[in-house]
Amino acid sequence: MKNNVFMRIGILFLVFSVFTFAAKVQYSIWDKGLGFEQYLQEHNISQEILENLDKDDLKLIDEIGYNHRYFELIASNGVLLQTLLPIGDELQAHLFRTHTGYKIEILPISYQKDTHVAVLEVDKSPHSDIVTKVKNKRLSTEFTRVLKHSVDFRGIQKKDKIAIVYDQKMRLGQPLGVPDIKVAMIESHGKKNYVFKHTDAKYYNEQGEVLIQKYMRKPIKHVRITSHFTNRRFHPVLKRWKAHHGTDFGAKRGTPILAAADGKVIFSGWKGGYGKVTKIQHNDGYVTLYAHQSRLKAKKGSSVKAGQIIGYVGSTGRSTGPHLHFGLYKNGRAINPMRMVKFSKEGLTGQGKKAFLNRKKKYTKIINKIFEDNIPSYVWNTVNEVSVLPSMKTYYQNRGW
Ligand SMILES: [Zn+2]
């Protein structure tokens, strides 16, 4: 497929542009609580530019998290020429000036994805050893998270072995986002303890039993999924980059919406494309979001219990019919709600189990071989995602700059 010019944007643009336009590049950190509309206002840009966006794009604009590093290109006279503002790890909002005014679009973030195989021996503790030897703090946190339900970390001793197969996105030489662990293994007292990530994004032990015990509940009683979570995809008809940061459940107007877990209501009101929406803060940095409600019930500041009615299904905001858009965030980043919500009985059965066992076999073989042959850590595979870096000039010329 021919690469679309839309795809061809990277931070290097901004670096080139310094020379091309005598403008300056600056990067800043997006403050918690700063809304995109407020940002437009500060730069005297009309809110009307948001009207050209469709409902999904508009929701993404609402997703702009905080603590993101964003880039601005400012002309010598102080006018904002371009802003690249990350939405999660996959997409960014691109605001740019043209002859006819400002425009906005959603673009992917360029990154490289490496599959790593990390092998190490415990010296101090798994946590500190992964930090110092693999030099990836988030990997260390993830490793503990996925193994803590099957391994007693207090029993780990010096010289115990660790193996991790994981994907890590890299951007400008820095790790981007949370590493995606495929297999984690710790050998303790001569026994290898494995966890495997399956295609449903959940972690299982060697027997195919599910491991993370603390699940959230279904946000409505009878679930019928009408749209799944996606982080980034190129829409072939619209020729645009899209994402759907949540799971949609089809339901009749007025169906009660239930809190997925105990927590505190941190938002209850109207929010752009989401219409009437409730946000609940839970333990461990999780936030759930319930959008397009016909009526809000739980008030801001109130504590709610798992399963408690917090509102009712509707079609407010940018919605095509009554449904619940259910979003899940961890530390401000959208994650797939299916990862945390328990929809069926634990464990895998039938085809799913068969597929799992095949994957398991493949990975255990690799890891056993690594230890047998004493192979050190290595990078298994590298994928460049959206790596084209054209000249910024062409990009702007195409837009009538
Ligand atoms: Zn949705």
mmCIF file of C-alpha atoms and ligand atoms in Angstrom, residues 55-56 59 226-228 244-249 274 291-292 318 323-327, ligand 1:
data_model
loop_
_atom_site.group_PDB
_atom_site.id
_atom_site.type_symbol
_atom_site.label_atom_id
_atom_site.label_comp_id
_atom_site.label_asym_id
_atom_site.label_seq_id
_atom_site.Cartn_x
_atom_site.Cartn_y
_atom_site.Cartn_z
ATOM 1 C CA LYS A 55 -17.512 11.881 16.720
ATOM 2 C CA ASP A 56 -14.568 9.550 17.218
ATOM 3 C CA LYS A 59 -13.657 11.834 21.727
ATOM 4 C CA THR A 226 -21.026 -3.552 19.634
ATOM 5 C CA SER A 227 -17.549 -2.079 19.354
ATOM 6 C CA HIS A 228 -14.204 -3.192 20.730
ATOM 7 C CA HIS A 244 -11.651 3.657 19.944
ATOM 8 C CA HIS A 245 -10.606 4.035 23.550
ATOM 9 C CA GLY A 246 -13.280 1.907 25.147
ATOM 10 C CA THR A 247 -15.736 -0.930 24.712
ATOM 11 C CA ASP A 248 -19.270 -0.199 23.510
ATOM 12 C CA PHE A 249 -22.189 -2.156 24.868
ATOM 13 C CA TYR A 274 -19.018 11.741 25.532
ATOM 14 C CA ALA A 291 -20.399 7.773 28.529
ATOM 15 C CA HIS A 292 -23.531 8.802 26.576
ATOM 16 C CA ARG A 318 -21.733 12.242 19.765
ATOM 17 C CA HIS A 323 -25.252 2.420 24.111
ATOM 18 C CA LEU A 324 -22.761 2.512 26.929
ATOM 19 C CA HIS A 325 -19.237 3.549 26.036
ATOM 20 C CA PHE A 326 -17.127 2.065 28.809
ATOM 21 C CA GLY A 327 -13.553 3.298 29.158
HETATM 22 ZN ZN ZN B 1 -17.427 3.927 22.260
#
